[in-house]
Short mmCIF file of C-alpha atoms and ligand atoms in Angstrom, two decimals:
data_model
loop_
_atom_site.label_atom_id
_atom_site.label_comp_id
_atom_site.label_asym_id
_atom_site.label_seq_id
_atom_site.Cartn_x
_atom_site.Cartn_y
_atom_site.Cartn_z
CA MET A 1 0.53 0.35 -0.21
CA PHE A 2 2.13 2.59 0.76
CA LYS A 3 6.71 2.33 0.42
CA VAL A 4 9.28 5.97 1.00
CA VAL A 5 10.39 6.15 -2.46
CA HIS A 6 12.77 8.88 -1.56
CA LYS A 7 14.44 10.79 1.74
CA ASP A 8 15.60 13.91 2.32
CA GLY A 9 17.03 13.99 6.20
CA ASP A 10 14.21 12.08 8.74
CA ALA A 11 11.90 13.68 6.40
CA ARG A 12 10.17 11.67 3.60
CA LEU A 13 8.64 11.20 0.64
CA GLY A 14 6.17 8.26 0.06
CA ILE A 15 3.60 6.60 -1.97
CA PHE A 16 0.01 5.96 -1.20
CA GLU A 17 -0.41 3.18 -4.53
CA THR A 18 -4.88 3.66 -4.07
CA PRO A 19 -7.43 1.63 -6.78
CA THR A 20 -7.61 5.27 -8.09
CA GLY A 21 -4.02 6.57 -8.53
CA ARG A 22 -1.36 7.26 -6.08
CA ILE A 23 -1.04 9.50 -3.79
CA GLU A 24 2.13 11.37 -2.83
CA THR A 25 2.95 11.82 0.93
CA PRO A 26 3.82 14.42 2.72
CA SER A 27 0.07 15.08 2.06
CA TYR A 28 -2.13 17.06 4.51
CA VAL A 29 -5.31 15.08 5.60
CA VAL A 30 -8.44 17.33 5.74
CA VAL A 31 -11.18 16.42 8.51
CA ALA A 32 -14.15 15.63 6.96
CA THR A 33 -16.19 14.89 10.85
CA ASN A 34 -19.85 13.48 9.70
CA GLY A 35 -18.02 12.59 6.35
CA TYR A 36 -18.55 16.23 4.69
CA ILE A 37 -16.02 18.25 5.10
CA ARG A 38 -17.90 21.69 6.24
CA ALA A 39 -19.64 24.72 4.04
CA ILE A 40 -18.60 23.15 1.11
CA GLU A 41 -19.93 21.30 -1.46
CA LEU A 42 -19.39 17.79 -2.85
CA ASP A 43 -17.93 19.15 -6.01
CA ASP A 44 -16.45 21.60 -4.08
CA ILE A 45 -13.89 18.41 -3.39
CA PRO A 46 -11.31 18.27 -6.58
CA LYS A 47 -10.71 22.62 -6.79
CA THR A 48 -8.98 21.97 -2.89
CA GLN A 49 -6.39 20.29 -4.24
CA THR A 50 -6.71 17.18 -1.02
CA GLN A 51 -5.83 13.83 -1.86
CA ILE A 52 -6.95 11.97 2.50
CA VAL A 53 -9.43 12.64 4.31
CA ILE A 54 -10.16 11.61 7.90
CA ALA A 55 -14.00 11.28 9.31
CA ASN A 56 -14.63 10.25 12.49
CA THR A 57 -16.58 7.86 13.72
CA TYR A 58 -17.76 8.81 16.88
CA HIS A 59 -19.90 11.32 14.55
CA LEU A 60 -21.27 9.65 12.24
CA TRP A 61 -21.89 6.51 14.70
CA ARG A 62 -24.18 9.17 16.67
CA SER A 63 -25.51 10.17 13.51
CA LEU A 64 -26.34 7.51 11.97
CA GLY A 65 -27.50 5.33 13.88
CA ASP A 66 -27.23 1.48 13.90
CA VAL A 67 -30.30 1.05 11.41
CA GLY A 68 -28.35 4.39 9.32
CA LEU A 69 -24.69 2.33 9.62
CA ASN A 70 -27.00 -1.10 7.58
CA ASP A 71 -27.83 1.34 4.77
CA PHE A 72 -24.66 2.93 4.64
CA PRO A 73 -23.10 3.25 1.33
CA GLY A 74 -19.53 3.83 2.23
CA LEU A 75 -17.56 6.41 2.89
CA HIS A 76 -15.96 6.84 -1.17
CA ASP A 77 -20.00 7.19 -2.73
CA PHE A 78 -20.78 9.34 0.28
CA MET A 79 -18.53 11.45 -0.32
CA GLU A 80 -18.94 11.43 -4.48
CA PHE A 81 -14.41 10.50 -3.98
CA GLY A 82 -11.85 8.66 -5.25
CA GLY A 83 -8.80 9.28 -2.99
CA LEU A 84 -7.90 8.39 0.25
CA ILE A 85 -9.92 7.94 3.66
CA MET A 86 -9.26 7.56 6.49
CA THR A 87 -11.80 7.18 9.94
CA ASP A 88 -10.57 8.17 13.13
CA SER A 89 -11.19 5.46 16.32
CA GLY A 90 -14.10 7.90 18.59
CA GLY A 91 -10.67 7.38 20.78
CA PHE A 92 -10.39 10.93 20.25
CA GLN A 93 -13.97 12.34 21.58
CA VAL A 94 -12.75 9.87 24.79
CA PHE A 95 -10.42 12.66 25.54
CA SER A 96 -12.30 15.78 24.28
CA MET A 97 -15.72 14.21 26.04
CA GLY A 98 -13.68 13.84 28.71
CA VAL A 99 -11.07 15.00 30.85
CA ALA A 100 -10.66 17.85 27.46
CA ARG A 101 -13.91 19.05 28.32
CA GLU A 102 -13.63 19.15 32.13
CA THR A 103 -10.51 20.74 32.61
CA GLY A 104 -10.22 23.71 29.09
CA VAL A 105 -7.25 21.70 28.05
CA GLY A 106 -6.59 20.61 24.74
CA LYS A 107 -4.07 18.54 23.71
CA VAL A 108 -1.37 20.52 23.23
CA PHE A 109 -0.43 22.50 25.93
CA SER A 110 1.11 25.65 25.92
CA GLU A 111 -2.21 26.87 23.33
CA ASN A 112 -4.17 26.10 25.64
CA PRO A 113 -6.03 27.94 29.53
CA ILE A 114 -6.10 25.95 32.38
CA SER A 115 -9.94 26.22 32.78
CA PRO A 116 -12.43 24.40 33.91
CA LYS A 117 -15.25 24.05 31.68
CA ASP A 118 -17.68 21.21 31.74
CA SER A 119 -18.17 17.73 33.59
CA SER A 120 -17.11 14.80 31.94
CA GLN A 121 -19.06 12.55 29.04
CA VAL A 122 -17.35 9.53 29.26
CA LYS A 123 -17.02 6.91 31.74
CA ILE A 124 -13.39 4.38 31.50
CA THR A 125 -13.28 1.36 31.88
CA ASP A 126 -11.06 -1.18 30.96
CA SER A 127 -13.16 -3.60 29.27
CA GLY A 128 -14.45 0.13 26.52
CA VAL A 129 -15.89 3.55 27.35
CA TYR A 130 -19.56 5.04 28.19
CA PHE A 131 -20.29 8.06 26.75
CA TYR A 132 -23.30 10.57 28.05
CA GLU A 133 -25.03 12.30 26.12
CA ASP A 134 -28.29 13.51 25.35
CA GLY A 135 -29.48 11.45 28.68
CA GLU A 136 -28.34 8.69 27.09
CA GLU A 137 -25.63 6.31 27.20
CA HIS A 138 -23.47 4.98 24.58
CA TYR A 139 -20.89 2.30 24.86
CA LEU A 140 -18.00 1.91 22.01
CA ASP A 141 -15.23 -0.25 22.61
CA ALA A 142 -12.73 -1.62 20.12
CA GLU A 143 -14.36 -4.26 18.61
CA ILE A 144 -17.19 -2.16 18.57
CA SER A 145 -15.18 0.92 17.09
CA ILE A 146 -14.21 -1.48 14.54
CA LYS A 147 -17.27 -2.74 12.63
CA ILE A 148 -18.56 1.10 12.99
CA GLN A 149 -15.57 1.34 10.72
CA GLU A 150 -15.85 -1.08 8.16
CA GLN A 151 -19.07 -0.34 7.41
CA LEU A 152 -17.69 2.77 6.55
CA GLY A 153 -15.82 1.84 4.75
CA ALA A 154 -12.57 4.18 5.05
CA ASP A 155 -9.33 3.18 2.92
CA ILE A 156 -7.76 3.24 6.02
CA ILE A 157 -9.13 2.84 9.74
CA PHE A 158 -7.66 3.16 13.15
CA ALA A 159 -8.13 1.08 16.68
CA PHE A 160 -9.94 2.06 19.41
CA ASP A 161 -7.46 4.00 21.95
CA GLU A 162 -7.29 6.26 25.37
CA PRO A 163 -5.77 9.67 24.39
CA SER A 164 -4.16 11.22 27.39
CA SER A 165 -3.98 14.84 28.60
CA PRO A 166 -0.92 16.92 28.96
CA LEU A 167 -1.88 17.48 32.47
CA HIS A 168 -2.20 13.90 33.45
CA ASP A 169 0.39 12.46 35.56
CA ARG A 170 2.45 10.35 34.82
CA ALA A 171 1.10 7.15 36.05
CA TYR A 172 -1.85 7.43 34.69
CA THR A 173 -0.59 8.45 31.51
CA GLU A 174 1.16 4.95 31.69
CA THR A 175 -2.62 3.74 32.92
CA ALA A 176 -4.26 5.38 30.05
CA MET A 177 -1.19 3.39 26.97
CA LYS A 178 -1.86 0.19 28.94
CA ARG A 179 -5.43 0.45 28.39
CA THR A 180 -4.38 1.02 24.76
CA HIS A 181 -2.10 -1.06 23.63
CA ALA A 182 -4.34 -3.80 24.94
CA TRP A 183 -6.93 -2.65 23.07
CA ALA A 184 -4.79 -1.69 20.16
CA LEU A 185 -4.60 -5.65 19.80
CA ARG A 186 -8.76 -6.68 20.17
CA SER A 187 -8.64 -3.69 17.07
CA LEU A 188 -6.24 -6.24 15.05
CA GLU A 189 -8.06 -9.39 16.39
CA ALA A 190 -11.57 -8.03 15.27
CA LYS A 191 -11.62 -6.57 12.09
CA THR A 192 -12.11 -9.09 9.04
CA SER A 193 -12.07 -6.28 6.13
CA ASN A 194 -9.46 -5.35 3.56
CA GLN A 195 -9.35 -1.92 5.44
CA LYS A 196 -6.05 -1.00 6.98
CA ILE A 197 -5.11 -0.87 9.95
CA TYR A 198 -3.12 2.13 12.15
CA GLY A 199 -2.34 1.95 15.67
CA ILE A 200 -1.72 4.46 18.38
CA ILE A 201 0.83 5.55 19.80
CA GLN A 202 0.46 7.23 23.15
CA GLY A 203 2.31 7.66 26.18
CA GLY A 204 1.80 12.03 26.09
CA HIS A 205 4.82 13.86 27.03
CA PHE A 206 7.11 10.93 28.54
CA ARG A 207 10.19 10.00 26.66
CA ASP A 208 9.77 7.01 27.88
CA LEU A 209 6.08 5.81 28.08
CA ARG A 210 6.92 7.09 24.59
CA LYS A 211 9.52 4.67 23.76
CA GLN A 212 7.47 1.82 24.99
CA SER A 213 4.51 2.17 23.34
CA ALA A 214 6.00 3.07 20.11
CA GLU A 215 8.28 -0.52 20.45
CA TYR A 216 4.99 -2.63 21.25
CA ILE A 217 2.15 -0.98 19.35
CA GLY A 218 4.85 -0.92 16.07
CA SER A 219 6.18 -4.44 17.10
CA LEU A 220 1.95 -5.31 15.59
CA PRO A 221 0.94 -6.17 11.77
CA PHE A 222 -0.59 -3.31 11.67
CA ASP A 223 -0.56 -1.35 8.33
CA GLY A 224 0.19 2.16 9.65
CA PHE A 225 0.87 3.78 12.47
CA ALA A 226 -0.18 6.86 13.98
CA ILE A 227 0.38 9.10 16.41
CA GLY A 228 -1.93 10.74 19.42
CA GLY A 229 -2.18 11.71 22.50
CA SER A 230 -0.80 15.42 23.91
CA PHE A 231 1.95 17.49 22.79
CA GLY A 232 4.15 20.56 23.74
CA ASN A 233 4.30 20.22 27.07
CA SER A 234 7.95 20.65 28.98
CA PHE A 235 7.24 18.62 32.48
CA GLY A 236 10.82 17.78 33.23
CA GLY A 237 12.85 19.53 30.47
CA GLU A 238 12.95 17.07 27.56
CA LYS A 239 12.18 19.36 25.31
CA ASP A 240 13.87 21.72 23.01
CA ASN A 241 10.12 21.32 20.23
CA THR A 242 6.94 21.38 20.29
CA LEU A 243 7.06 17.40 18.65
CA ASP A 244 9.98 15.77 20.65
CA GLU A 245 7.38 13.10 20.57
CA ILE A 246 7.34 12.07 17.40
CA SER A 247 11.46 12.52 17.42
CA TRP A 248 11.59 10.05 21.07
CA ALA A 249 8.84 7.86 18.36
CA ASN A 250 9.67 7.56 15.33
CA PRO A 251 12.99 5.20 15.32
CA TYR A 252 11.74 2.38 16.91
CA LEU A 253 8.79 2.42 14.62
CA PRO A 254 8.66 -0.26 10.63
CA GLU A 255 10.76 2.30 8.55
CA ASN A 256 8.69 1.09 5.62
CA LYS A 257 4.71 2.01 6.84
CA PRO A 258 3.34 4.94 7.03
CA ARG A 259 3.27 7.83 10.37
CA HIS A 260 0.93 9.23 10.94
CA LEU A 261 -0.03 12.16 13.03
CA LEU A 262 -2.95 12.62 15.11
CA GLY A 263 -4.69 16.36 14.64
CA ILE A 264 -1.45 18.73 15.01
CA GLY A 265 -1.05 21.06 11.83
CA ARG A 266 -0.13 24.64 12.65
CA ILE A 267 2.31 25.60 9.91
CA GLU A 268 5.68 25.30 11.93
CA ASP A 269 4.02 21.64 12.91
CA ILE A 270 4.05 20.83 9.25
CA PHE A 271 7.35 21.56 9.10
CA GLU A 272 8.78 19.73 12.31
CA ALA A 273 6.35 16.99 11.83
CA ILE A 274 7.77 16.55 8.36
CA GLU A 275 11.22 16.77 9.30
CA LEU A 276 11.11 14.01 11.75
CA GLY A 277 10.23 11.85 9.20
CA ILE A 278 5.50 11.37 9.85
CA ASP A 279 3.97 11.62 6.01
CA THR A 280 -0.09 12.25 6.43
CA MET A 281 -0.90 14.47 9.84
CA ASP A 282 -4.31 16.08 9.57
CA CYS A 283 -5.74 19.26 12.13
CA VAL A 284 -9.33 20.86 11.07
CA ILE A 285 -7.49 24.99 11.37
CA PRO A 286 -7.60 25.64 6.88
CA THR A 287 -11.52 24.39 7.71
CA ARG A 288 -12.50 26.27 11.34
CA GLU A 289 -10.70 28.81 10.33
CA ALA A 290 -11.83 29.31 7.41
CA ARG A 291 -15.36 29.41 8.80
CA HIS A 292 -14.24 32.60 11.30
CA GLY A 293 -12.98 34.53 8.62
CA GLY A 294 -9.46 32.83 8.88
CA ILE A 295 -8.12 32.73 5.81
CA TRP A 296 -4.27 31.66 4.85
CA SER A 297 -1.91 34.53 3.11
CA ARG A 298 1.92 33.15 1.95
CA TYR A 299 2.29 35.67 5.17
CA GLY A 300 0.46 34.21 7.77
CA ARG A 301 -3.92 34.36 8.97
CA ILE A 302 -5.58 36.75 8.09
CA ASP A 303 -8.23 38.65 9.62
CA ILE A 304 -10.26 39.06 6.84
CA LEU A 305 -13.06 40.55 9.18
CA LYS A 306 -10.60 43.61 9.62
CA GLY A 307 -11.15 46.82 8.25
CA ILE A 308 -8.27 47.30 7.06
CA TYR A 309 -9.53 44.52 4.09
CA GLN A 310 -12.00 46.59 3.27
CA LYS A 311 -11.25 48.50 0.77
CA ASP A 312 -7.88 46.37 -0.29
CA ASP A 313 -8.25 44.83 -3.47
CA SER A 314 -5.87 42.44 -3.62
CA PHE A 315 -5.61 38.99 -3.65
CA LEU A 316 -5.94 36.35 -1.03
CA THR A 317 -2.59 36.05 -1.06
CA GLU A 318 -0.20 35.78 -3.66
CA ASN A 319 -0.32 34.00 -6.91
CA CYS A 320 -2.21 31.67 -5.86
CA GLU A 321 -4.35 29.01 -7.92
CA CYS A 322 -6.83 28.05 -5.83
CA TYR A 323 -10.33 28.33 -7.83
CA ILE A 324 -11.08 31.19 -5.43
CA CYS A 325 -8.47 33.10 -6.84
CA ASN A 326 -7.59 32.11 -10.07
CA GLU A 327 -10.55 31.53 -11.68
CA LYS A 328 -13.14 34.55 -9.24
CA GLY A 329 -10.95 36.65 -8.82
CA ILE A 330 -12.64 36.75 -5.90
CA THR A 331 -10.01 39.53 -3.33
CA LYS A 332 -9.43 40.74 0.28
CA SER A 333 -12.63 43.52 0.27
CA ALA A 334 -14.57 41.46 -1.87
CA LEU A 335 -14.40 38.26 0.80
CA HIS A 336 -13.86 40.80 3.97
CA SER A 337 -18.09 42.21 2.12
CA LEU A 338 -19.49 38.68 2.00
CA PHE A 339 -18.09 37.99 5.63
CA LYS A 340 -19.90 41.27 6.73
CA GLU A 341 -23.36 40.55 5.23
CA LYS A 342 -22.91 36.58 6.75
CA LYS A 343 -23.24 35.24 3.57
CA LEU A 344 -22.30 31.47 3.41
CA GLU A 345 -21.61 32.11 0.33
CA ALA A 346 -18.32 33.62 2.78
CA GLY A 347 -17.63 30.56 4.81
CA ARG A 348 -17.36 27.85 1.23
CA LEU A 349 -15.33 30.31 -0.92
CA ALA A 350 -12.59 30.59 2.15
CA THR A 351 -12.80 27.08 2.93
CA ILE A 352 -12.14 26.87 -0.86
CA HIS A 353 -9.00 28.69 -0.12
CA ASN A 354 -7.51 27.36 2.79
CA ILE A 355 -7.56 24.36 2.37
CA TYR A 356 -6.11 24.80 -1.14
CA PHE A 357 -3.12 26.66 0.54
CA PHE A 358 -2.06 24.33 2.89
CA ASN A 359 -2.50 21.20 0.29
CA ASP A 360 -0.57 23.52 -1.82
CA LEU A 361 1.48 23.97 0.64
CA LEU A 362 3.07 19.86 1.28
CA ARG A 363 2.98 19.76 -2.36
CA GLN A 364 5.88 22.53 -1.83
CA ILE A 365 7.46 20.45 0.54
CA ARG A 366 6.97 17.96 -1.39
CA GLU A 367 8.83 19.34 -4.42
CA ALA A 368 11.77 20.87 -2.25
CA ILE A 369 12.03 17.00 -0.39
CA LYS A 370 12.58 15.83 -3.91
CA GLN A 371 15.25 18.08 -4.53
CA ASN A 372 16.58 17.57 -1.13
CA ARG A 373 16.60 21.21 0.82
CA PHE A 374 14.20 20.79 2.65
CA LYS A 375 15.70 22.58 5.54
CA ILE A 376 17.06 25.42 2.63
CA PHE A 377 13.07 25.86 1.61
CA LYS A 378 11.50 24.80 5.70
CA LYS A 379 14.08 28.37 7.30
CA TRP A 380 13.13 30.49 4.24
CA TYR A 381 8.99 29.46 4.33
CA LEU A 382 8.97 30.20 8.11
CA ASN A 383 11.28 33.52 7.84
ZN1 ZN B 1 -6.66 31.11 -3.43
#
């Protein structure tokens, strides 16, 4: 399914062979939580250079229900999308509806204030997880997650896991990691389809736990691996960079299998992750920001709602070849007006541009790796 065809330092150029063609990595994975990319239409997807999307098992399970899942045509037909499709395992909701909700702290420590928000909606046991939503209880475990992911029919599915929070101490992080390891085995055993399955490495911000997790998960017959859980905590002073967790795990993973970074994707993170040998990463940044007027340009994120863009007739970013900039000729002032008038079209145009922008950055990164100038390109781009 996947091979590494070239390396520039630890940065890898890889190829996924799919039924509809080849997909080069590194590649950005666009989030399609409910089986669609929010704010855009199905026939907008080809305008964005999107090669890979990830849909959310928990949300699709809740919205389709057991009956809907039985009749589900599969995500490729549902999305009319011929690229690669991934589904996560529902593990992220164990975190987002649990400890993240309870503490107000997300997976990247430095970005979030510590402020308790609400009570947890999950109860975690060794066998599985109970979710409490809308007055109902829903139970998910490794076997159920795999069955749902088989019904959803993505190309790549994930083992069920328990991500830990940056606030968890070593003892709890180890408990969650061991549960994740047990659920990894159960996920492998439960799978009856020929879909590819990734194992997830946990271990939080503890170097020895990340190593242990990568050694164990890396020894299992998974088709690929994902690095999950929390990042960016400097407890213990072992870290130089936000994503050091990747460099703690990667040496213990098989070289010839794909590596995915779960839920991380700021521009600096993309470069750092790829430099450390990550092949794909998913994040809501391009799509979520777009819906709120956050536009990505060569000089960073701009807030298109700001008054200075009211009379700015330049394009969203220079030399952008996306459908919005290049074919429709939408300028900053035009998009500013659409957002001010609260037109639905505003979110659509911004989303198409942003996804194209991120995918095009990844295309440029692949070119740089091919030409052995990744580090030079990284330095120039970030400057
Ligand atoms: Zn554009």
